[in-house]
Coordinates of C-alpha atoms in Angstrom, one line a residue:
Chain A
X34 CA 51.1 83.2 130.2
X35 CA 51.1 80.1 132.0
X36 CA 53.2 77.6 130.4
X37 CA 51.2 74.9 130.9
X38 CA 49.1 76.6 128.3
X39 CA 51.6 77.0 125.9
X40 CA 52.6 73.6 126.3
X41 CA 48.7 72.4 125.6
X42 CA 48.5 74.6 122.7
X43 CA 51.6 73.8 121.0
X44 CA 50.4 69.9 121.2
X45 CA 47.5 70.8 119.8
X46 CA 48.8 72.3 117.3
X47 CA 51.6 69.9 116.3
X48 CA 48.7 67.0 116.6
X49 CA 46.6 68.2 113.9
X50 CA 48.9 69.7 111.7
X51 CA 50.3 66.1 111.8
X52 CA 46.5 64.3 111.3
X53 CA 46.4 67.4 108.3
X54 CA 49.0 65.1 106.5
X55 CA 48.3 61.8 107.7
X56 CA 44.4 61.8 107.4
X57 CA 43.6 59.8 104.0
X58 CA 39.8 61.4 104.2
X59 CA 39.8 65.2 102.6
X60 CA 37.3 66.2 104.7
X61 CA 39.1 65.3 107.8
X62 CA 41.9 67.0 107.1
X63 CA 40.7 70.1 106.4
X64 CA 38.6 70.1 109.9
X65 CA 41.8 69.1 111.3
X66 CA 43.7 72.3 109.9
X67 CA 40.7 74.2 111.2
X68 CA 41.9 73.0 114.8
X69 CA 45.3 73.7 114.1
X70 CA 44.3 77.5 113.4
X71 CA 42.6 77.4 116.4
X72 CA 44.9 76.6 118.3
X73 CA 47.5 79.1 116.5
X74 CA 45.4 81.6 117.4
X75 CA 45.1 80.7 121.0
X76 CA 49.0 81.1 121.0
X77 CA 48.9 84.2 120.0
X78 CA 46.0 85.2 122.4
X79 CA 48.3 84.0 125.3
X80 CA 50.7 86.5 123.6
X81 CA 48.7 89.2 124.2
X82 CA 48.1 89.7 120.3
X83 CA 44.3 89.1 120.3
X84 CA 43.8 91.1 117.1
X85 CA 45.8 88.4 115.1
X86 CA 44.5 85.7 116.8
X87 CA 41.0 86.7 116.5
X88 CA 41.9 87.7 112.6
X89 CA 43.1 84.1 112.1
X90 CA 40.0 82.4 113.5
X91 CA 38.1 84.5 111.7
X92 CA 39.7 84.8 108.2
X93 CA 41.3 81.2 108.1
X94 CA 39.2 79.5 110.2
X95 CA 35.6 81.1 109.4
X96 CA 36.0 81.7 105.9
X97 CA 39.2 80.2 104.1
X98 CA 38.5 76.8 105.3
X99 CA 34.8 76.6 105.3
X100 CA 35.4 77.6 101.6
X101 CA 37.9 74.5 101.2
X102 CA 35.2 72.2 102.9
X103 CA 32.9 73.6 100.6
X104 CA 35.2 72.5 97.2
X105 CA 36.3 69.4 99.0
X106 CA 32.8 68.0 99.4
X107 CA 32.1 68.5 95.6
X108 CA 34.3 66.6 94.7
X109 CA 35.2 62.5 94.6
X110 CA 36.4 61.4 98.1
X111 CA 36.4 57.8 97.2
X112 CA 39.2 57.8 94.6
X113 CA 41.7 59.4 97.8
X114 CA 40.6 57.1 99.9
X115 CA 41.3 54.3 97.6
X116 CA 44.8 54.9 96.8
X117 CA 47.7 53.2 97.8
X118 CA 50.3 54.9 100.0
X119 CA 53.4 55.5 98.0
X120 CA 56.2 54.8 100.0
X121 CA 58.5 56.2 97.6
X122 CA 56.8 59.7 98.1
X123 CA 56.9 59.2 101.4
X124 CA 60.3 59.2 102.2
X125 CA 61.3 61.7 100.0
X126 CA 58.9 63.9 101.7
X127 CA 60.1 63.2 104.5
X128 CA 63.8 63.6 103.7
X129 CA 63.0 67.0 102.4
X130 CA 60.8 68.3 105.4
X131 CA 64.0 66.6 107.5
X132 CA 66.1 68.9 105.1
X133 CA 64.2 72.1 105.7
X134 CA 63.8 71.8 109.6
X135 CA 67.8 71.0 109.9
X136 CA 68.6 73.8 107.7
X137 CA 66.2 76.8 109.8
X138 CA 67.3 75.4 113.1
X139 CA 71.1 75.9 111.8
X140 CA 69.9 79.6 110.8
X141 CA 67.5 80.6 113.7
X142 CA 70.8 78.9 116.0
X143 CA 73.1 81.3 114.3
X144 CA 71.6 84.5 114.9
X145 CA 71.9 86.8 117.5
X146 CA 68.0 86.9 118.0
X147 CA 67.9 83.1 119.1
X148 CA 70.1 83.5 121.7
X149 CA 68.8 87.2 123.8
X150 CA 65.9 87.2 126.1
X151 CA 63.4 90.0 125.1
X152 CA 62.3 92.5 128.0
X153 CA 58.6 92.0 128.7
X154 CA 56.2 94.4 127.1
X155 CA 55.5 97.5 128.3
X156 CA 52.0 97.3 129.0
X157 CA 50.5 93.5 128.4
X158 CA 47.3 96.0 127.9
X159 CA 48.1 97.7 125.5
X160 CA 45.1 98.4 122.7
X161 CA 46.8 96.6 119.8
X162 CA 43.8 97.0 117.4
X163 CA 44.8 100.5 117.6
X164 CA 48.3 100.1 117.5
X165 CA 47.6 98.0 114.1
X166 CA 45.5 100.4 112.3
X167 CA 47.8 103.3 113.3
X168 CA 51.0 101.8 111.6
X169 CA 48.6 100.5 108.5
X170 CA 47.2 103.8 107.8
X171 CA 50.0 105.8 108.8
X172 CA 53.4 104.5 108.2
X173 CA 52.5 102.1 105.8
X174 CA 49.5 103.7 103.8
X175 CA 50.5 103.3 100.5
X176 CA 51.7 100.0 100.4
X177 CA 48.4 99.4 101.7
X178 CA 46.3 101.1 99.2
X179 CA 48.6 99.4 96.8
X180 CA 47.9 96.0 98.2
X181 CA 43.9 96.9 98.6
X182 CA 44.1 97.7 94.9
X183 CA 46.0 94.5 93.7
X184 CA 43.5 92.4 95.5
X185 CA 40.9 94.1 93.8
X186 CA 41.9 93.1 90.4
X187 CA 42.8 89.6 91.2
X188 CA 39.4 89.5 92.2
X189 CA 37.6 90.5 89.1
X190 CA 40.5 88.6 86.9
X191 CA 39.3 85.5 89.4
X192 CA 35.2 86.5 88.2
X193 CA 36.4 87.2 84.2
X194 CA 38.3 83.9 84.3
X195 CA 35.3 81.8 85.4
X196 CA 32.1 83.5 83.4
X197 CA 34.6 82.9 80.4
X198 CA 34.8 79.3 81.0
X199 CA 31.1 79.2 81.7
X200 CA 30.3 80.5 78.1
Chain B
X168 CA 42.7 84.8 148.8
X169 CA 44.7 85.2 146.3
X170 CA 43.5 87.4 142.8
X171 CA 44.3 84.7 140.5
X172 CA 42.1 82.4 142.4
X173 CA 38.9 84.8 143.3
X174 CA 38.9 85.5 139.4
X175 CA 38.9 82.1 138.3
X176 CA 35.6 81.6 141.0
X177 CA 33.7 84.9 140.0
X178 CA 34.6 84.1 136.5
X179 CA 33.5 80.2 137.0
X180 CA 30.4 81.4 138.9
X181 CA 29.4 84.4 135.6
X182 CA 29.7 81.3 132.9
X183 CA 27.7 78.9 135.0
X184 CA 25.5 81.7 136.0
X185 CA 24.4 83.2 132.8
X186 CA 24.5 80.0 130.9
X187 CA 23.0 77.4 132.6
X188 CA 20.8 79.5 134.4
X189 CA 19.8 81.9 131.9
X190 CA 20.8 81.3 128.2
X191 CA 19.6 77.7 128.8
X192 CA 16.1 78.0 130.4
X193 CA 15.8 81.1 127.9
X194 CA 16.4 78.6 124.9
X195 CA 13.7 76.4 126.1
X196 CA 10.8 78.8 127.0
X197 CA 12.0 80.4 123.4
X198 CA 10.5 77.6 122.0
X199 CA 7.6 77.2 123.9
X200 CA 7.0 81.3 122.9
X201 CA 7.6 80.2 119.6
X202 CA 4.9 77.9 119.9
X203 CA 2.3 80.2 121.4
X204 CA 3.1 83.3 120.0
X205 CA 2.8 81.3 116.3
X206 CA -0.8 79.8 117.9
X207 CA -1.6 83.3 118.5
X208 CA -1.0 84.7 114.9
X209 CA -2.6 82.2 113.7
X210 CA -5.6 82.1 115.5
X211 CA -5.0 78.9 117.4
X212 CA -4.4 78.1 121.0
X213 CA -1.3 76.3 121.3
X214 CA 0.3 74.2 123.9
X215 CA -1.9 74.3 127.3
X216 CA -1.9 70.5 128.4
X217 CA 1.1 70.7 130.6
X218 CA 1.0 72.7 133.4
X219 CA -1.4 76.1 133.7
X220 CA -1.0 78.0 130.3
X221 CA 1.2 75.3 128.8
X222 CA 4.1 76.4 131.1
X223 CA 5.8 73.2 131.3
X224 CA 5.9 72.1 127.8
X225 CA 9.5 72.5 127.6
X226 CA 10.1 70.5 130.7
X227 CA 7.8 67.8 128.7
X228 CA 9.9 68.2 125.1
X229 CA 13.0 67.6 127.0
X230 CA 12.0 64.5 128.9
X231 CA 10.7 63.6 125.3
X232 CA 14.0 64.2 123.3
X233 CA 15.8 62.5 126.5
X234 CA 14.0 59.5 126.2
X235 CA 13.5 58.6 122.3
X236 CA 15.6 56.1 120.6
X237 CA 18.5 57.4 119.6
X238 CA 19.1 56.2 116.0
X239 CA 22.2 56.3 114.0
X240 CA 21.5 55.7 110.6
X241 CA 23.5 52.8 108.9
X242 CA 25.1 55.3 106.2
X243 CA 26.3 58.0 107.6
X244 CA 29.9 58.8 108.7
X245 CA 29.7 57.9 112.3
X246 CA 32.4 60.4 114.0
X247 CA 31.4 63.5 112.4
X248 CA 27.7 62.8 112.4
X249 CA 28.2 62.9 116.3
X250 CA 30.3 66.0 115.9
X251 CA 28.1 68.2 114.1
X252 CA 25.2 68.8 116.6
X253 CA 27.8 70.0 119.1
X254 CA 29.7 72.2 116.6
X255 CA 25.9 73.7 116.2
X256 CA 25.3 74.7 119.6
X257 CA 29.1 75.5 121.1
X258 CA 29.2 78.7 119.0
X259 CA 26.2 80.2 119.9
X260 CA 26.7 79.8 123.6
X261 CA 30.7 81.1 123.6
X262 CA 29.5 83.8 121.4
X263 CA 27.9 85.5 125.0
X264 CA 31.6 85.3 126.5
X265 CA 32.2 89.0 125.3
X266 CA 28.7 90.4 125.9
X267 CA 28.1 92.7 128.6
X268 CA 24.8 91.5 130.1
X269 CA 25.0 93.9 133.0
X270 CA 26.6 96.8 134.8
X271 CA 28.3 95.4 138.5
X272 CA 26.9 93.7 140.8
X273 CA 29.1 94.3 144.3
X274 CA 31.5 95.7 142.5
X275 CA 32.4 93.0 139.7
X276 CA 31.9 93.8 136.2
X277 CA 28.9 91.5 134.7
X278 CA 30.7 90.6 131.6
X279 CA 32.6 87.2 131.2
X280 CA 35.8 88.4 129.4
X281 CA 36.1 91.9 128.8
X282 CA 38.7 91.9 125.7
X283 CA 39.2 94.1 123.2
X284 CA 38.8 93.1 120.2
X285 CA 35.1 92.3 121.5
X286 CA 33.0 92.7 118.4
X287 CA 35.7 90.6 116.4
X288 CA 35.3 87.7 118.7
X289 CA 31.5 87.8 118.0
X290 CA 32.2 87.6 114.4
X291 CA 35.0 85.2 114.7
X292 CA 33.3 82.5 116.9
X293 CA 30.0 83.1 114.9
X294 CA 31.5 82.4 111.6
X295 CA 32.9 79.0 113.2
X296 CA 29.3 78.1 113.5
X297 CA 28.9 77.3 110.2
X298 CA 30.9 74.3 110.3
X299 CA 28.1 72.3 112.5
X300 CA 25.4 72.6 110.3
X301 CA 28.2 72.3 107.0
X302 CA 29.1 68.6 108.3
X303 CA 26.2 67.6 109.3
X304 CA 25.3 68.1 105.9
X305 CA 28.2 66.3 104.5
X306 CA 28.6 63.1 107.3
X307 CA 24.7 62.4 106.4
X308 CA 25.6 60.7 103.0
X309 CA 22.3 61.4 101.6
X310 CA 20.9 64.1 99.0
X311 CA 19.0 66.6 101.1
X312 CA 21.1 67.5 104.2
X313 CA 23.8 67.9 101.7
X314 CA 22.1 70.3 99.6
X315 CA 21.0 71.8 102.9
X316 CA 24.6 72.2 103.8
X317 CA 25.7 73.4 101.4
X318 CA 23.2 76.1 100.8
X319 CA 23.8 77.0 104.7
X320 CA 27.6 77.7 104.2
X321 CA 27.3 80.1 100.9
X322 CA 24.6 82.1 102.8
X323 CA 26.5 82.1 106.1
X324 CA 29.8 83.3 104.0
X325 CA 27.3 86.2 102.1
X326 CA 25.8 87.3 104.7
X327 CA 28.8 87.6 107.4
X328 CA 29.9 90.1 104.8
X329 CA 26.8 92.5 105.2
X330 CA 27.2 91.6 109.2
X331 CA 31.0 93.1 109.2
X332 CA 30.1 95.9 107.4
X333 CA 27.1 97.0 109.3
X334 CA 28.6 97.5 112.2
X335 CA 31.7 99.4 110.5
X336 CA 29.7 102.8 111.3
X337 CA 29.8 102.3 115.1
X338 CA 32.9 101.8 115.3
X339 CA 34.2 104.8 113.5
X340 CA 32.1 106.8 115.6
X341 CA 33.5 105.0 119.1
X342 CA 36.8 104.4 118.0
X343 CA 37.0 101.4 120.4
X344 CA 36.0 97.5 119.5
X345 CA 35.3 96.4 123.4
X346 CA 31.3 96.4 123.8
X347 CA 31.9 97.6 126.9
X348 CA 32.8 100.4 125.6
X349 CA 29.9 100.6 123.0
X350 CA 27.5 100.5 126.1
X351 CA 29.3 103.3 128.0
X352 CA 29.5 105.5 125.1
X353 CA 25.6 104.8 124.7
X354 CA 25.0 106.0 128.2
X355 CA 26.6 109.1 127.4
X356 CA 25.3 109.8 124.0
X357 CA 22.1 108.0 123.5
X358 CA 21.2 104.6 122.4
X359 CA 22.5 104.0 118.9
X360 CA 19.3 104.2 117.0
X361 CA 17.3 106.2 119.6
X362 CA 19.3 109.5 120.5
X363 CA 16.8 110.5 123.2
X364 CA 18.5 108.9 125.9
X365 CA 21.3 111.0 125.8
X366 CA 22.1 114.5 125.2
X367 CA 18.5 114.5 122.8
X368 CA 19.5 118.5 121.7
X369 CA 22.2 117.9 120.2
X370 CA 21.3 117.8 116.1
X371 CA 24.8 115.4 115.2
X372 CA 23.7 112.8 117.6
X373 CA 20.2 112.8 115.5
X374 CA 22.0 112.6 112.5
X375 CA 24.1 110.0 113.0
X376 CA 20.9 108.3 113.5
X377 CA 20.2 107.9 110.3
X378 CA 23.4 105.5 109.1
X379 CA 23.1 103.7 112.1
X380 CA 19.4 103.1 111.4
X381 CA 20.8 101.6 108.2
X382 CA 22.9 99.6 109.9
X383 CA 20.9 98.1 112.5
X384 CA 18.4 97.3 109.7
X385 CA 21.5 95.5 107.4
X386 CA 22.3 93.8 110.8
X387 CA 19.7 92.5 112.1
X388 CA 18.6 90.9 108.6
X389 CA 22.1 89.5 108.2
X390 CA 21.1 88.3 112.2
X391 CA 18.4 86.1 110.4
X392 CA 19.8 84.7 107.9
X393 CA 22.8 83.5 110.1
X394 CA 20.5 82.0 112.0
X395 CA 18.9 80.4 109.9
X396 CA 15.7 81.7 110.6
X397 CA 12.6 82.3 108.2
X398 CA 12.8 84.1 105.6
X399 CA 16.0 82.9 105.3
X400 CA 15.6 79.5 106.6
X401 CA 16.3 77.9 102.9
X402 CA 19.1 75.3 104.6
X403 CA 15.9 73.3 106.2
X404 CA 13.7 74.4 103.6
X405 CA 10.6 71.5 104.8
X406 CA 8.9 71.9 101.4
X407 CA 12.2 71.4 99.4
X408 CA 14.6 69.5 101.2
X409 CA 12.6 67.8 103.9
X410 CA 14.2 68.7 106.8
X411 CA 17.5 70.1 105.6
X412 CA 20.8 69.1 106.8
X413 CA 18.6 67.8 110.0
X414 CA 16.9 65.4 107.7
X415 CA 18.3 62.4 109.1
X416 CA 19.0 63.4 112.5
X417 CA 16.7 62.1 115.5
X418 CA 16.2 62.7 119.7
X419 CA 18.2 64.4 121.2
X420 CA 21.0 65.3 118.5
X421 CA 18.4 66.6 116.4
X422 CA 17.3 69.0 119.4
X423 CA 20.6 70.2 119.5
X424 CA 20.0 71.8 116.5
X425 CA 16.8 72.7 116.9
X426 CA 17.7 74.6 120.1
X427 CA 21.1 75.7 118.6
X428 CA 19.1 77.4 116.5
X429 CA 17.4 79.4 119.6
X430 CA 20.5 79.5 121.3
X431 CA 21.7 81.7 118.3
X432 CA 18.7 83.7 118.1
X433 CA 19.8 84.6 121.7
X434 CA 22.9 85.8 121.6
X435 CA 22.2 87.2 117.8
X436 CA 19.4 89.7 120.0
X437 CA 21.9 90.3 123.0
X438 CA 24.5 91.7 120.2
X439 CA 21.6 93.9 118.4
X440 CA 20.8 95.1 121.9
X441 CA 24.5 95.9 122.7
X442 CA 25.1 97.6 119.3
X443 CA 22.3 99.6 118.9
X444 CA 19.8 99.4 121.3
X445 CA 21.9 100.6 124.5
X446 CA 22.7 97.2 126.2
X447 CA 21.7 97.2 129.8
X448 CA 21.1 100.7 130.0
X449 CA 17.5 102.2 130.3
X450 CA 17.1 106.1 130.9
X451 CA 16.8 107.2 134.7
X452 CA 18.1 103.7 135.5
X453 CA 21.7 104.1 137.6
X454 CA 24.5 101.6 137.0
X455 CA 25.2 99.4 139.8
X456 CA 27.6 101.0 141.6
X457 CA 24.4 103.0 143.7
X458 CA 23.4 99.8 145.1
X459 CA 22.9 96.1 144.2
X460 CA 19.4 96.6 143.2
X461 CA 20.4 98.3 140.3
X462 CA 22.7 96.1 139.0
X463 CA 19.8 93.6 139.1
X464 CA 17.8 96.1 137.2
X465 CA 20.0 96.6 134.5
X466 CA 20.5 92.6 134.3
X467 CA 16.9 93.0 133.9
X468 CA 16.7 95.2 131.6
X469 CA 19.0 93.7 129.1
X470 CA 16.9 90.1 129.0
X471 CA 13.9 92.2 128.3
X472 CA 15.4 93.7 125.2
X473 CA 16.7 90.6 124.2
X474 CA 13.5 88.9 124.6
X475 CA 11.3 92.0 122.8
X476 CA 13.8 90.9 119.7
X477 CA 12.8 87.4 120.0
X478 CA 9.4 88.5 120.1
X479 CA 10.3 90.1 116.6
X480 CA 11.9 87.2 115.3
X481 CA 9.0 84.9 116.0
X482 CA 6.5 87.7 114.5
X483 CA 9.3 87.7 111.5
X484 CA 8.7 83.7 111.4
X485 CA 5.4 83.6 110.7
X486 CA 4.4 87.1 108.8
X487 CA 6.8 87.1 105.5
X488 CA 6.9 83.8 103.4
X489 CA 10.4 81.9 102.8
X490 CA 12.6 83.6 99.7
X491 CA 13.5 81.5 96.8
X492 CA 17.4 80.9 96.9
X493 CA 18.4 82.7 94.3
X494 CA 16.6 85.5 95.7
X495 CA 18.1 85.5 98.8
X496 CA 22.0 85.2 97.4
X497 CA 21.1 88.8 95.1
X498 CA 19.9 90.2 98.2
X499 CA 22.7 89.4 100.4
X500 CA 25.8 90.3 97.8
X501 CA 23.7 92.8 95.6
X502 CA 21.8 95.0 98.0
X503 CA 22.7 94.6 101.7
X504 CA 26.5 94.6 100.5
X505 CA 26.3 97.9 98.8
X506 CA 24.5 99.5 100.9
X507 CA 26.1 98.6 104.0
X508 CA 29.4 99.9 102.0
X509 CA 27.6 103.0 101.1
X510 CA 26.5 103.3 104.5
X511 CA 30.1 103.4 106.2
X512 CA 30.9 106.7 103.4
X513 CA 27.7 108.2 104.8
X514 CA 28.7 107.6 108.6
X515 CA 32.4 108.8 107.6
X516 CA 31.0 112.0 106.2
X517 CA 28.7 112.9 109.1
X518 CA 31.3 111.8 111.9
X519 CA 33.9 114.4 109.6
X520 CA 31.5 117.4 109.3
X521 CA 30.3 117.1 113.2
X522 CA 34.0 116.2 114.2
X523 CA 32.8 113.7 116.6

């Protein structure tokens, strides 16, 4: 991929995910993390993964977040946008994202992985909706049925949960 | 010159091409069919002031939506009140990115980015169309266009579901998601819901035409009410919510709604005619690789299906009266859900038997 690309991207991404956090209006963030998916997804389109870049626009960005906008516009913006920043929060938020990103750059540093250059692919063509469904349905069927199944009931747990509160 | 370079050209020149020469114009005289197609149903004569026939009315409701005042009401939340009517209208062009609107013509392939994941694309970018209509809804600040928005994102979310599963079918019988693919394997087997143009003796391939007749009919109603269109247009509902989440929306933003709108019919059509309908291909009609003249054929052809399904949707528009909402949320999760789910078993079953 040209790297001018992933450059581009990346800023994207880092942009939003930033205005995500700093936005005071709900609404704004969520469009923001929208942007921030879209961009993830170009990443890994310049990858050569367009399966899971196309799956991320359209599971997180088409339906996960317009779902979001749709709760968030329900509700009462005004009282967010009222409040006061809390600077205590703030800087303990920040201490502990400071934390978290010294402590997995010490443990992506360490490993061998960090430090080896990976061979390019084989075939930068090669049909990896395929390739997905093949290892899904064949090495990994059951956990797959399994997982298919455990969404089901959390789904009708979900739609038992909130008739009850209706009655 | 170098590949890199050429591709970047012959792509440039395919976007600017089918766009802004076709899709564009299209949207426009989409509209003015609209208007006399309705005048002919309803026994009227329609526009015929501008031009012989009316033929320049759209040049005349451009110049009109150019020129009005373009008001801003004082309420609304300025940023994304500008955003919406472009979120609108992007999605339904980019959609036509992965559509093959041709065979070759001298040689290059007449589709703009042939990936493959094709069909996903479609669904991915059309699901991100939702978001236009959503805040434009929400950035209004007044009562109607945000009930019209938020009626418009539930039934886009329903009905994507039905939209995904339809086309399930096809796909187990091609065992490929690039719509190039779909066409090719239509050339050699038949259109999708018209086995005749193929090998017509062959009893599986008239079999299989039964799920996929279920499917095209599941797709091509989820098609309307994605777009918004009647009977499903209950987001700009005019006898309930005014105008909708377009309600306060005027000149030239409000026509890029209104022609969003078109613009999705368009490409909505050009993915029925690539699913099912055989894409570019007509039988007896070569591919372009005999000669330029049949790549311009097959161009032709595939804008004549596509506008044949307008010609539906318009009939559609102004035949079957507008659903009440509740009505139109059981249909989408209660019917067209199951039965594009019982449809993909029957598909299964036949493509197992035949061993396709």
């Amino acid at each position: 991929m040209p790297s001018f690309l992933f450059w581009l991207f990346a800023i994207v991404m880092l942009v939003f995910g930033a205005l995500v956090v700093i936005n005071r209006n709900p609404i704004a963030s969520a469009l923001s993390l929208v942007v921030c998916f879209l961009g993830l997804s170009a990443l890994f389109m310049a990858l050569d993964a367009f399966f899971i870049g196309i799956i991320q626009v359209l599971v997180y960005a088409g339906a996960v977040m317009v779902l979001f906008l749709f709760i968030i516009m329900l509700l009462d913006l005004r009282a967010e946008e009222r409040r006061k920043m809390n600077w205590f929060a703030f800087v303990g938020g920040f201490l502990v994202a400071l934390s978290l990103l010294v402590q997995i750059l010490a443990v992506i540093g360490s490993t061998r992985m960090a430090k080896q250059t990976f061979p390019p692919l084989a075939s930068p063509h090669a049909d990896d909706v395929r390739n997905v469904g093949l290892v899904l349905f064949g090495n990994y069927n059951l956990p797959f049925q399994v997982i298919a199944v455990l969404i089901l009931v959390a789904t009708i747990g979900v739609i038992v949960l909130s008739k009850r509160q209706l009655r | 010159m170098n590949p890199t370079t050429s591709f970047v050209i012959i792509s440039l020149l395919k976007i600017v091409g089918i766009v802004f020469l076709v899709i564009l114009p299209m949207v426009s005289y989409a509209v003015y069919a609209e208007r006399k197609v309705s005048a002919l149903i309803q026994d009227r004569l329609g526009p015929n002031r501008v031009g012989p026939a009316g033929l320049f009315q759209p040049i005349a409701d451009a110049m009109k939506f150019l020129l009005k005042e373009d008001f801003t009401p004082a309420h609304v939340n300025k940023f994304y009140y500008w955003l919406a009517p472009c979120l609108a209208m992007v999605p339904a062009i980019t959609t036509i990115a992965v559509v093959p609107f041709g065979s070759t013509l001298f040689g290059v392939p007449m589709v703009i980015a042939d990936i493959n994941v094709g069909v996903l694309f479609v669904f991915a970018i059309a699901s991100l169309g939702v978001y236009g209509i959503v805040i434009a809804g929400w950035a209004s600040n007044s009562k109607y266009p945000f009930l019209g928005g938020v009626r418009s994102g539930s039934q886009m979310i329903s009905y994507e579901l039905s939209l995904g599963l339809a086309v399930v079918p096809i796909f187990l019988l091609i065992g490929n998601l690039r719509l190039t693919e779909v066409v090719r394997y239509q050339i050699d087997h038949g259109w999708m819901v018209f086995p005749f143009a193929g090998d017509w003796k062959n009893p599986a391939g008239w079999l299989l035409a039964v799920p996929m007749w279920i499917s095209f009919a599941v797709f091509a109603i989820a098609v309307f009410a994605e777009t918004n269109r009647l009977p499903f247009d209950l987001p700009e509902a005019e006898t309930e919510l005014v105008g909708g989440y377009h309600t306060e929306y005027s000149s030239m933003k409000f026509a890029l709604f209104f022609l969003g709108e078109y613009a999705a019919m368009i490409t909505g059509s050009a993915i029925i005619v690539t699913l099912f309908l055989g894409g570019w291909h007509f039988p007896g009609v070569p591919d372009g690789s005999h000669g330029w003249i049949f790549g311009l054929i097959n161009i032709f052809v595939f804008f004549a299906k596509i506008a044949a399904l307008l010609f539906i949707f318009i009939w559609v528009r102004f035949t079957l009266p507008r659903f009440r909402y509740d009505q139109l949320m059981r249909l989408g999760w209660v019917f067209f859900f199951e039965i594009a789910l019982v449809n993909i078993f029957l598909a299964a079953a036949i493509i197992t038997f035949f061993d396709r």
